[in-house]
Structures are given as C-alpha cells and as structure tokens.
CSV table of C-alpha atoms in Angstrom, one decimal:
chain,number,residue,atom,x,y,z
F,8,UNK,CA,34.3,65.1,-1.3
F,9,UNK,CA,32.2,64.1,-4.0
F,10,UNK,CA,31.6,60.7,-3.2
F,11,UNK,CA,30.6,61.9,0.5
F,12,UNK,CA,28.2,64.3,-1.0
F,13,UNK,CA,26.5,61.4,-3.0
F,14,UNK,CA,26.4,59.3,-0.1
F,15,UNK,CA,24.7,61.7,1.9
F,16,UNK,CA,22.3,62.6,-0.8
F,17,UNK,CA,21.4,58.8,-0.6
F,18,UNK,CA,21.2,58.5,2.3
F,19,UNK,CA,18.7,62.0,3.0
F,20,UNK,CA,16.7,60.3,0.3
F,21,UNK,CA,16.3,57.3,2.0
F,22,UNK,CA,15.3,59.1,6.0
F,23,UNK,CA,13.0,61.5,3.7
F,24,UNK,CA,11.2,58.1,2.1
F,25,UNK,CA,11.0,56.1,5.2
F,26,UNK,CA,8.9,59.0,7.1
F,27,UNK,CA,6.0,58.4,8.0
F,28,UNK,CA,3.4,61.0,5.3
F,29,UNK,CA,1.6,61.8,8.7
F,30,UNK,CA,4.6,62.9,11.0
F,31,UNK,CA,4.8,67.0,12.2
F,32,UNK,CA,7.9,67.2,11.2
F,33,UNK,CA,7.6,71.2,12.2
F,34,UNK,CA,7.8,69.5,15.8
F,35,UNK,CA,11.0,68.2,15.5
F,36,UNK,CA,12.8,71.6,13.4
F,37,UNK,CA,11.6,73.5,16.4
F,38,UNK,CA,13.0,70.9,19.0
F,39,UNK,CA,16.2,71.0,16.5
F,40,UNK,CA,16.4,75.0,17.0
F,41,UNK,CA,16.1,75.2,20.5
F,42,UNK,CA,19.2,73.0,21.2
F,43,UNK,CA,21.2,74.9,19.1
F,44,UNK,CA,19.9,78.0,20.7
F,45,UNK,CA,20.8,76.7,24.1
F,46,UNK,CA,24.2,75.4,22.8
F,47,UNK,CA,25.4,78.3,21.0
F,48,UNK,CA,24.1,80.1,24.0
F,49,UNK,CA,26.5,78.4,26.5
F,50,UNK,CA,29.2,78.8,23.7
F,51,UNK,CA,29.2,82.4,23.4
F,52,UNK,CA,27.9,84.0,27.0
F,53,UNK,CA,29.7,81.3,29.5
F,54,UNK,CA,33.2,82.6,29.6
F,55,UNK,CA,35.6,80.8,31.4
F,56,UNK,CA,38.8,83.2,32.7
F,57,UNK,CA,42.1,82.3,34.6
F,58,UNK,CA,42.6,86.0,35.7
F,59,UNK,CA,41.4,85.3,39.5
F,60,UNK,CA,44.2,82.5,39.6
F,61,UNK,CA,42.4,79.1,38.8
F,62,UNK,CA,39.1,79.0,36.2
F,63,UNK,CA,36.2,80.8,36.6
F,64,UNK,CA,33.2,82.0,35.0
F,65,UNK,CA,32.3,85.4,34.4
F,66,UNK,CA,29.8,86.3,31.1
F,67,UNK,CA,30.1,88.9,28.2
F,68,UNK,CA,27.1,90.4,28.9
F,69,UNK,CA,28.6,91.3,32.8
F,70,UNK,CA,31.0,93.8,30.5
F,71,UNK,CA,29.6,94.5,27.4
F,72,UNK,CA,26.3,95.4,28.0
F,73,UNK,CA,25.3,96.0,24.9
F,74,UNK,CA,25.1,92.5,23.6
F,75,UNK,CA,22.0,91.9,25.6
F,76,UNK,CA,20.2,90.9,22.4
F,77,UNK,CA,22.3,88.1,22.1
F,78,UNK,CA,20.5,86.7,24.9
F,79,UNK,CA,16.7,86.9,23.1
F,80,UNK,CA,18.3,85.2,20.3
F,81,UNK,CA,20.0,82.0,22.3
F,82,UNK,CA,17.2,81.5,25.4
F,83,UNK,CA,15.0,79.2,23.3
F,84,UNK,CA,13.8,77.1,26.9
F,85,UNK,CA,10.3,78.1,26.5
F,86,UNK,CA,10.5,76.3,22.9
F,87,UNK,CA,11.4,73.4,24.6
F,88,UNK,CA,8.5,72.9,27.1
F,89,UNK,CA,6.4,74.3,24.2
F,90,UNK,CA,7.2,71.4,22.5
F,91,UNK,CA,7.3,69.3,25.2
F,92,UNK,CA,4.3,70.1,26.2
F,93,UNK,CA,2.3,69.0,22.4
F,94,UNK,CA,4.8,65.9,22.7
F,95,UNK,CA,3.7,64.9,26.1
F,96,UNK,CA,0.1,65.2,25.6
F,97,UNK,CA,-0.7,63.4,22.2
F,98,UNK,CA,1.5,60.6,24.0
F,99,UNK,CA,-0.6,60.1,26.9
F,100,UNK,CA,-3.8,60.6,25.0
F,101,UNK,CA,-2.5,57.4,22.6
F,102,UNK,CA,-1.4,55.5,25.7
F,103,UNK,CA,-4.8,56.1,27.3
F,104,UNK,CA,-6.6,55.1,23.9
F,105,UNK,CA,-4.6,52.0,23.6
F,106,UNK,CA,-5.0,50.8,27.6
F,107,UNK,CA,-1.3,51.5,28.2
F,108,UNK,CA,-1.3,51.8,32.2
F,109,UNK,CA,-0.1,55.0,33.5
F,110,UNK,CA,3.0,53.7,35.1
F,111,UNK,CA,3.8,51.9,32.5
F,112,UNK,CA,3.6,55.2,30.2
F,113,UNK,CA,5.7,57.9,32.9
F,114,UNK,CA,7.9,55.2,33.2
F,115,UNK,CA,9.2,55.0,29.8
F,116,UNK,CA,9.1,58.4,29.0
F,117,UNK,CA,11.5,59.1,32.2
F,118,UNK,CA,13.6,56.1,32.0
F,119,UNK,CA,14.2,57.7,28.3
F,120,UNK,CA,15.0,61.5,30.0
F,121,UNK,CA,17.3,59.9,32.2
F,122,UNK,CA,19.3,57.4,31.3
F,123,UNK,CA,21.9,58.9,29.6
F,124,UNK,CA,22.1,61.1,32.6
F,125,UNK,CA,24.2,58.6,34.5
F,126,UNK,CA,27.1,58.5,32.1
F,127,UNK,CA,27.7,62.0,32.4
F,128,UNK,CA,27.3,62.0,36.0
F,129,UNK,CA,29.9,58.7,36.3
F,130,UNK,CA,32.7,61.0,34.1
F,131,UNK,CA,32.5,63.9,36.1
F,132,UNK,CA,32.5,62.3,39.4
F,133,UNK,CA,35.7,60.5,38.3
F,134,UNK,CA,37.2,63.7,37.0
F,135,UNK,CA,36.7,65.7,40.0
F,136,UNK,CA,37.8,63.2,42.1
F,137,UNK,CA,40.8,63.1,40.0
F,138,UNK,CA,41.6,66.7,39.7
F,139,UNK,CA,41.3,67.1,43.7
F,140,UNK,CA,43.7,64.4,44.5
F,141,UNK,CA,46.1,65.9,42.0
F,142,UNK,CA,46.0,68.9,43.7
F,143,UNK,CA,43.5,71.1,41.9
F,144,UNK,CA,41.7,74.2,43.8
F,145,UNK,CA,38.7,73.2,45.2
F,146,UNK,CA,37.0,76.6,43.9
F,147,UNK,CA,38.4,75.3,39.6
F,148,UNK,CA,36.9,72.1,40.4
F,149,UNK,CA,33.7,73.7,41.5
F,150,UNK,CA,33.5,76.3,39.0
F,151,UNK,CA,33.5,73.1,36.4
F,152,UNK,CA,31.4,70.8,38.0
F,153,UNK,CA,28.4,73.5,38.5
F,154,UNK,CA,28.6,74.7,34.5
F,155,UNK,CA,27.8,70.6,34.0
F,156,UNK,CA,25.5,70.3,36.7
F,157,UNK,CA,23.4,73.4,36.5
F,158,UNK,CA,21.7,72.5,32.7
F,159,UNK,CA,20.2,69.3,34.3
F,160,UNK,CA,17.6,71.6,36.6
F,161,UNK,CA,16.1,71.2,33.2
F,162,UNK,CA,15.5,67.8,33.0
F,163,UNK,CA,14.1,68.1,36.7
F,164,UNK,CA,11.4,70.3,36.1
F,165,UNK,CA,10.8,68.5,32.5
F,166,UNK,CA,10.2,65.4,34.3
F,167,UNK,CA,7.8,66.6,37.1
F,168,UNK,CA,5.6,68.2,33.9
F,169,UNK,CA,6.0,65.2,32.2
F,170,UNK,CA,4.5,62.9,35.1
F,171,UNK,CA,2.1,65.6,35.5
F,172,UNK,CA,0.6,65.4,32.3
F,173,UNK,CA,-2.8,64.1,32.7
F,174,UNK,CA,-3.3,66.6,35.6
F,175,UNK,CA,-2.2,69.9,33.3
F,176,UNK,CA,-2.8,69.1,30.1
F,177,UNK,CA,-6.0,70.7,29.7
F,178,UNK,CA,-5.2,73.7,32.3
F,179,UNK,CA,-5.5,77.2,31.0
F,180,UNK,CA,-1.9,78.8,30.7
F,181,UNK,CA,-3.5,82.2,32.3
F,182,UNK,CA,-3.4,79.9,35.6
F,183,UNK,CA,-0.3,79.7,36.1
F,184,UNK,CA,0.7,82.8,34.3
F,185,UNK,CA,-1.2,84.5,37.3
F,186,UNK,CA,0.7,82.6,39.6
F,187,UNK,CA,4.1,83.9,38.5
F,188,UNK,CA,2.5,87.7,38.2
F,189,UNK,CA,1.5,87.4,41.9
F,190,UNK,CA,4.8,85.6,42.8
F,191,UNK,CA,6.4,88.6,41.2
F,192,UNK,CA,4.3,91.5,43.1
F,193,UNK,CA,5.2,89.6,46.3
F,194,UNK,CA,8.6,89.3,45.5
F,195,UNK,CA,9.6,92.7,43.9
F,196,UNK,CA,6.5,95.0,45.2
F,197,UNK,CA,5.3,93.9,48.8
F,198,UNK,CA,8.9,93.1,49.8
F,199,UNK,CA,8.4,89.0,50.4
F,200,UNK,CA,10.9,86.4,50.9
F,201,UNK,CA,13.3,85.9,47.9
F,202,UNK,CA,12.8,81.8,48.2
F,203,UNK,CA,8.9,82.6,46.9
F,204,UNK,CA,10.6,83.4,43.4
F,205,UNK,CA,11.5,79.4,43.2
F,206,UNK,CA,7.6,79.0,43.0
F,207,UNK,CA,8.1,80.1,39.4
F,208,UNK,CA,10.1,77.5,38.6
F,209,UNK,CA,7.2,75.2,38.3
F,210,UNK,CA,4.2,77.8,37.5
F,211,UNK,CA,6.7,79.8,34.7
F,212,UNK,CA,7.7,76.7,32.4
F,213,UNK,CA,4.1,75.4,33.3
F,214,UNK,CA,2.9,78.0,30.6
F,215,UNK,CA,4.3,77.1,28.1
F,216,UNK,CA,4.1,73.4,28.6
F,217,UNK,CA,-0.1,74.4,29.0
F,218,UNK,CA,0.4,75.8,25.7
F,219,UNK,CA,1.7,72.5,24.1
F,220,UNK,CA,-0.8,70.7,25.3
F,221,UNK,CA,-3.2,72.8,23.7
F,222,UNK,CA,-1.5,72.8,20.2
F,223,UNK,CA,-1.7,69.3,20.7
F,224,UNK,CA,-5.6,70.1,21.1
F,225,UNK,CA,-5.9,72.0,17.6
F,226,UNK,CA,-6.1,75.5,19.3
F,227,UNK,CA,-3.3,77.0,17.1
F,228,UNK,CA,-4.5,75.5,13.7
F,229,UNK,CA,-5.2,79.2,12.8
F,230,UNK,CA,-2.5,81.7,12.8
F,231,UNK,CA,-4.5,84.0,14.8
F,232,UNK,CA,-3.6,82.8,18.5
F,233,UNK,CA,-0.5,82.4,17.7
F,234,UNK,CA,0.0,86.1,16.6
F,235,UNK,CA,-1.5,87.1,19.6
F,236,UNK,CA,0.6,85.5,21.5
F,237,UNK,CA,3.7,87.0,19.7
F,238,UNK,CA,2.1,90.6,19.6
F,239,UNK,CA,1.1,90.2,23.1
F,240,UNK,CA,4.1,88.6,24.9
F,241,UNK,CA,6.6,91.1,22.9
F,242,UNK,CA,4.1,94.4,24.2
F,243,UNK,CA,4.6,92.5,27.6
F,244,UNK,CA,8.2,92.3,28.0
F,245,UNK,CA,9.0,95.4,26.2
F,246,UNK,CA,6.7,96.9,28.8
F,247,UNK,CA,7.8,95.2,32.4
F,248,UNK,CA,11.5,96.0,30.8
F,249,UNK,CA,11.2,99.8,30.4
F,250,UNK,CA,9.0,100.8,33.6
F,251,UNK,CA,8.9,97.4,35.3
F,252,UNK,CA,12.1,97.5,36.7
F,253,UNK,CA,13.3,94.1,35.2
F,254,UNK,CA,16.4,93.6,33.7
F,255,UNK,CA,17.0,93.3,29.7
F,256,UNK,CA,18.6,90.5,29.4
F,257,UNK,CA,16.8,86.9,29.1
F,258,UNK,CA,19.6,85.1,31.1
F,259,UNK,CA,21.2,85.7,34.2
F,260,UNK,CA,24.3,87.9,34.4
F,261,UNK,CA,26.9,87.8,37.4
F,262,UNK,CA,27.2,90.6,39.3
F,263,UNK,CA,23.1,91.4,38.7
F,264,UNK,CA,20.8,91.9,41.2
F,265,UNK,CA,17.8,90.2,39.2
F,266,UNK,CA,18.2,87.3,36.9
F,267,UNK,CA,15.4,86.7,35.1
F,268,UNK,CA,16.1,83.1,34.9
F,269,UNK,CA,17.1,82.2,38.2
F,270,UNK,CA,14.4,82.0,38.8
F,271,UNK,CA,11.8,82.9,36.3
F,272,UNK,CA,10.2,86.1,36.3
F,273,UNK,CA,7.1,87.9,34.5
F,274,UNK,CA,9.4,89.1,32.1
F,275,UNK,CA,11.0,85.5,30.9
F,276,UNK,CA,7.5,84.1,31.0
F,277,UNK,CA,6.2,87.0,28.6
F,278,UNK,CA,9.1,86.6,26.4
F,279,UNK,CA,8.6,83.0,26.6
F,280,UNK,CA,5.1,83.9,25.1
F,281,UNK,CA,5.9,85.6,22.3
F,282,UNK,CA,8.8,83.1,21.8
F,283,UNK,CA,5.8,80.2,21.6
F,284,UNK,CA,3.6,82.8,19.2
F,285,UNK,CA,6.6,83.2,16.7
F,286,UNK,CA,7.3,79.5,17.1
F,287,UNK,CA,3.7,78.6,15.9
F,288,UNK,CA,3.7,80.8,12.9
F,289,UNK,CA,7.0,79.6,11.3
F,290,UNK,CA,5.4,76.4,11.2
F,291,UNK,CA,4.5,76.9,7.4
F,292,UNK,CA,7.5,77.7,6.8
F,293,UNK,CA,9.2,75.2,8.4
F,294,UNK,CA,6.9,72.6,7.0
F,295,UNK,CA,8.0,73.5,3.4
F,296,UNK,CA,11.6,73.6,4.7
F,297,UNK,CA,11.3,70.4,5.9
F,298,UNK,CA,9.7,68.5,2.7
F,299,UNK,CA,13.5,68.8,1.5
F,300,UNK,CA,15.5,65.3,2.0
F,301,UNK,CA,18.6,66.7,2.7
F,302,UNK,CA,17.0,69.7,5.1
F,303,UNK,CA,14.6,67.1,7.3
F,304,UNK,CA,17.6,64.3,7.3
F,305,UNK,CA,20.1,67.0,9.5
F,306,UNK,CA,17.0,67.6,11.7
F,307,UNK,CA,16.1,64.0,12.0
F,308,UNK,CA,19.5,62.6,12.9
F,309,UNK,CA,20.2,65.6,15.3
F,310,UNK,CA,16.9,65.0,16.8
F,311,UNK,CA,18.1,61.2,17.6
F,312,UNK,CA,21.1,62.8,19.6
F,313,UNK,CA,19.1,65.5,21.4
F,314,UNK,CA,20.1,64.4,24.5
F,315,UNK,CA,23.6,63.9,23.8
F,316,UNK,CA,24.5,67.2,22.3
F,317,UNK,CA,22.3,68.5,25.5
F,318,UNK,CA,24.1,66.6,28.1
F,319,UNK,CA,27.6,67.2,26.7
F,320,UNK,CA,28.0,70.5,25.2
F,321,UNK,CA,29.6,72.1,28.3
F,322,UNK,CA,32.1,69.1,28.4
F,323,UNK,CA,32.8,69.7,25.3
F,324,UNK,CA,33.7,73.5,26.0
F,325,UNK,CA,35.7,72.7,28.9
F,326,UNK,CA,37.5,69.9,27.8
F,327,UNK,CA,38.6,72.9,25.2
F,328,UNK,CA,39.3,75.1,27.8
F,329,UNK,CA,41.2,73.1,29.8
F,330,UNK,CA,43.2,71.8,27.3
F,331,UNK,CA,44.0,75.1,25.8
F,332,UNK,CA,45.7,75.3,29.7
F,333,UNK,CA,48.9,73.5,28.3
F,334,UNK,CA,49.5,76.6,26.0
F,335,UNK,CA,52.2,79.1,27.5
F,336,UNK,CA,49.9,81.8,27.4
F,337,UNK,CA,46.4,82.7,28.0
F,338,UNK,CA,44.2,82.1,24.5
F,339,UNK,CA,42.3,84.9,23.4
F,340,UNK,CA,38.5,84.1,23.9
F,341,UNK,CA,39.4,80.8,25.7
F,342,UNK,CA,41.0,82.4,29.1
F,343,UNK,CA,40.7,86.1,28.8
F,344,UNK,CA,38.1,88.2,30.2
F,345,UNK,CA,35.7,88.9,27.7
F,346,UNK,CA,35.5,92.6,28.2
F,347,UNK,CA,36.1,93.3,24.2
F,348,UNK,CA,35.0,93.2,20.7
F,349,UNK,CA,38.2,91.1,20.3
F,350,UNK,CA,37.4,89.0,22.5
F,351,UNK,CA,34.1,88.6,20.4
F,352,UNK,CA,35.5,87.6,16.8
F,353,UNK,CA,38.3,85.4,19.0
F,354,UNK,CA,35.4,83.2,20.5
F,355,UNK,CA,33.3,82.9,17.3
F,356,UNK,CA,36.8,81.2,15.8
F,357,UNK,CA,36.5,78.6,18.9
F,358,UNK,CA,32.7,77.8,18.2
F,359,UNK,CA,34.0,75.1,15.7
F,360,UNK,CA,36.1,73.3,17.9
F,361,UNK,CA,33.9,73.5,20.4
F,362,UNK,CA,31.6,71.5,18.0
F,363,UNK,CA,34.5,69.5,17.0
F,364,UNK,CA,34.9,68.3,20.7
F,365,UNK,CA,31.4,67.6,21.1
F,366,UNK,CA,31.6,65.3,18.0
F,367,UNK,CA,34.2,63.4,20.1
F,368,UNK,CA,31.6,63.1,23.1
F,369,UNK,CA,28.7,62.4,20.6
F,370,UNK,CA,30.5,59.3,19.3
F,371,UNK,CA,31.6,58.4,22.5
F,372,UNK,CA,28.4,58.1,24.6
F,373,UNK,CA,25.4,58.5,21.8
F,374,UNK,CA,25.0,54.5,22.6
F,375,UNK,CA,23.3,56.0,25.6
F,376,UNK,CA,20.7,58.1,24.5
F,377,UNK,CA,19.9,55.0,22.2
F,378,UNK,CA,20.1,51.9,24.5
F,379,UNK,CA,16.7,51.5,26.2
F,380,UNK,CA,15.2,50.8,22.7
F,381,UNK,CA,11.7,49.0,23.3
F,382,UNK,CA,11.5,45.7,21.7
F,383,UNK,CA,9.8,45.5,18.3
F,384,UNK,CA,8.2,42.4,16.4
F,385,UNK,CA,10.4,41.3,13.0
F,386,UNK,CA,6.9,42.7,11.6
F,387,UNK,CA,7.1,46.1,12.7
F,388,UNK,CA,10.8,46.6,12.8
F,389,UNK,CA,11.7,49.9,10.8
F,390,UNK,CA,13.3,48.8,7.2
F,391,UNK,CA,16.6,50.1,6.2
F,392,UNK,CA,17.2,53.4,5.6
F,393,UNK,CA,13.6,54.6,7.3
F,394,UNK,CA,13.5,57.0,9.9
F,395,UNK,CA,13.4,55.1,13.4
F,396,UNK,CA,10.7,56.1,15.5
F,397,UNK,CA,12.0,59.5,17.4
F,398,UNK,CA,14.0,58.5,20.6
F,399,UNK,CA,14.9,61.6,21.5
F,400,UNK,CA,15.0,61.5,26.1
F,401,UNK,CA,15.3,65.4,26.2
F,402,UNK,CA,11.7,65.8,24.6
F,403,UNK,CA,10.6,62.7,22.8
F,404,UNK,CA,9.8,63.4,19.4
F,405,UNK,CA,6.7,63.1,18.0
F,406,UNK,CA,6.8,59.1,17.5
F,407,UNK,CA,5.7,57.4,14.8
F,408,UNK,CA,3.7,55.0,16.6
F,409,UNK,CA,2.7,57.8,18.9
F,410,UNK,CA,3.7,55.3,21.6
C-alpha cells in the first residue's frame, strides 16, 4: 500500500508539472463534478425491480417523496452545457484566429463526441439480440436497452450546439430563456399541444450553453453576475415551485404528470441558473483546490475518460443487476422496490460495485474515447509524465493548444 501511495504521489507530481501555467483548470473540476453528479444520480434514483415479473424501472422518488432533494443535488446537466458552452467558444474563436476552416473544426469536435458511441451501440445491439433469441421478454429487453439509450439524447442536443457555435455564441441567454417561458404558458396556461414542450429541448440547454459562451467572453470575471444568477435562478424556482404549479423534483418521476426534464421546463431552466451562478463562484475555490498535485491529477485523468464513465455507467449498473439475477432470492436494493429507508442504506452499499463494474468497462473500451488522437510533430509531442492535451468527446476540455 505504501509503495502504491508513492507511486501515485509521483506520478500526481509529474501531471501537476506538465500543466500548462495558463490552463482553467476550474473548467475541468466542474466538468469532473457534473459526471459524477449524473452518475451517482442514475445510481441512486434508477431502480431496477423484478416485482412485475421480468426487470423494470420504477424510481425512489415515485415512493419516497421526500427525497426530492436528492434530485437538486445529482441533476448537474446545466453544468455541462455551461461548460460546454466556454469550451466550445474559445475553440472556435482559436480555430478562426488560426484559419482553421469551419468544417474542418465541427468535424473534429464531433468525430471526438461520437466515436466512442459506436462501441456501445455494437455491445448492446449484440446483447439484445442475444437475450431475445434466448427467450427473454421483449418488455426486460426494452426496459434495458432504453436506460442505455436514453443518456445519449445528450450528446444529440450537445452536438447541434456545438455546430451551432458561431451562430449562438454571442446570443443573449434572455432569448431563449423567453422562448421556454412562452413555450411553458402555451403549454401549461393556454392549453397547447404537449409536442410544443420539445421546443425546449433546444431553447432550455441553449441558456446555459449562451452562458458559457459568455464566460468565455470575460462576463463573469467578477463575482457579481454570477451571484445574481444564483440569487435569481434560486428566487425563480422556489417561486414557479410553490404557486407555479411545477413539480419539486429536478428529474422526471414515473407515474408524474409533469417531468421537468422531459422535456425542460421554466423551472429546470431556472434551477439550471442558479446551478451556473453557484458554479461560477466556486471557481476560487476550486482554483486553490486544484493547485494540489494529487487533487488536479484525479480530475485530470477522469477528465480523459469523460466519455467513458458517461457512456457506460448504466452498463455498469445493469450488468450488476443482472448478474445479481443468479442469486436465489431478490437482493435488497438490487431487485426490490425501493419504497424504504432500507432500501436506501442497501443501495448506498451497491454504489461501490457499481463503480467496480464500470472500472471493468473503463478498461475495456477507454481505447475508444482515446483513438482519434490528431497527429503531432516529434517537436510538439507532450513529454513524459505531462498532462496530454484534454481529449475529453463528452465536452472537450479546455485544450492546451486551444485547438
């Protein structure tokens, strides 16, 4: 143990001195934080029960009601496109600077959100194919496939942002902001069509994407906006919560009769707000954070699998689940409806193997994430033990080269 602790120490030292003095490394702690929002999220409020006959998915919050707040904590999206968003823009302003062609530019930065997509997409199709020939229920194999399908609605709206940059990187969020309010007075006050609410798929993580682009800009170098944001967003939600009719929690629930996800409403976008003002302020502190080897090495390595702990997490709970099938009875937060505070403190004891089984898929398919590595000069190749430039598909880090 001691041996492994010096090596690490070595090797922190050596990603610490091989950073560029000049990178945000605040960028890539908040990238780091959203994933494991959005993991531990899936962990803990996707349930998976055999108590229908077969698996499906039910949710905590559908019968315990008052873990709601568990929800603000673990929907970090707006984070993402916040990020995204800074990312996306100081890319495309350094392409345009350098003569890099448009094409040339949306091209990587796509090719790098979606290759590793196909491996995933290859397993699953194989393993649904296989459990239907050997005689699964179509409704178990459906249930699966849609937990591994559904995150990836994420990398389609990413991408059409990302492609859009240089159309909205410079567009006020209150413009599409006032889209989703009017979507939502449509929708929920004048009785319109429920398809209208998809509009806010696009105009709801368009804010804070607009946002990014304007950090990107210098408009948050005081702490001022962003506590306005925070004050303001928090006001907002609190407010369209307790006389706007919308629900509490910040993901859907079964059973409800609004999700505020699916698709996004006022009330995500607002929280989303004040998710983006608190994000900006921690930034001191998560610069100071960062200045310590063995604090930024964690966040740099995970940042360099972004995509593969995104892609895989829900294969990695299932492949859990599933497995936990073989026992001769139903495991206590594994198959059991989770209807109790037993069922709570049983599925905080799975979170680690749940991590353990997505270290199996990380070593297994992380080649992906990193294969479409652009070709470098023997000049400008990164020396041992410095921190490669970020390669990170899900949201491109902050690159050294700002390529």
């Amino acid at each position: 143990m001691r041996r492994l602790r010096a090596r690490w120490s070595v090797l922190a030292d050596r990603i610490d001195a091989g950073t560029p003095a000049d990178r945000d490394r605040t960028v890539d702690a908040l990238r780091s934080f959203a994933i494991l929002g959005v993991v531990l999220g899936h962990w803990l409020v996707t349930a998976m029960t055999t108590a229908n006959g077969g698996l499906s998915t039910t949710s905590p919050l559908a019968h315990l009601p008052w873990l709601t707040p568990v929800s603000w904590l673990f929907q970090t999206l707006a984070v993402f496109f916040l990020v995204g968003g800074h990312v996306a823009a100081r890319s495309q302003a350094s392409a345009r600077e350098r003569g890099v062609p448009y094409g040339a530019w949306v091209g990587q930065r796509l090719s790098r959100l979606f290759g590793p997509v196909a491996a995933v997409l290859a397993l699953w199709a194989v393993t649904a194919g296989g459990m239907l020939l050997g005689g699964a229920e179509l409704s178990t194999v459906r249930t699966l496939v849609k937990l591994v399908l559904s995150p990836l609605w994420f990398l389609l709206v990413f991408a059409v942002l990302t492609a859009a940059t240089p159309l909205v990187a410079r567009v006020n969020p209150l413009w599409p902001l006032a889209v989703v309010a009017g979507v939502d007075v449509w929708r929920f006050g004048l009785g319109g069509p429920e398809w209208i609410g998809w509009v806010n798929v696009a105009a709801g993580w368009l804010v804070p994407y607009t946002l990014g682009a304007a950090w990107s800009r210098g408009a948050f170098a005081r702490r001022t906006p962003a506590a306005l944001l925070l004050g303001a967003g928090g006001a907002a939600t609190a407010a369209l919560v307790l006389w706007g009719g919308y629900p509490a929690s910040m993901v859907g629930v079964p059973g409800a009769p609004i999700s505020n996800l699916n698709p996004p409403t006022l009330a995500a976008v607002a929280f989303g707000l004040a998710q983006c003002g608190l994000a900006l302020l921690l930034r001191g502190p998560l610069e100071r954070a960062m200045r310590r080897p063995r604090v930024w090495a964690k966040v740099a390595l995970m940042n360099l699998s972004a995509m593969t702990i995104f892609l895989w997490h829900q294969t990695a709970m299932m492949a859990v689940t599933a497995l936990g099938l073989l026992a001769p009875a139903d495991l206590p937060g594994l198959h059991t409806v989770p209807d109790s505070a037993q069922w709570i403190a049983a599925r905080l004891l799975w979170l680690p193997v749940f991590a353990a089984a997505l270290g199996v898929c990380w070593a297994a398919f992380r080649t992906h994430e990193q294969a479409r590595r652009p070709k470098r000069s023997a000049s400008s190749r990164t020396a041992p033990g410095s921190l490669p430039a970020a390669r990170s598909p899900l949201v491109p880090a902050q690159e050294i080269t700002h390529a």
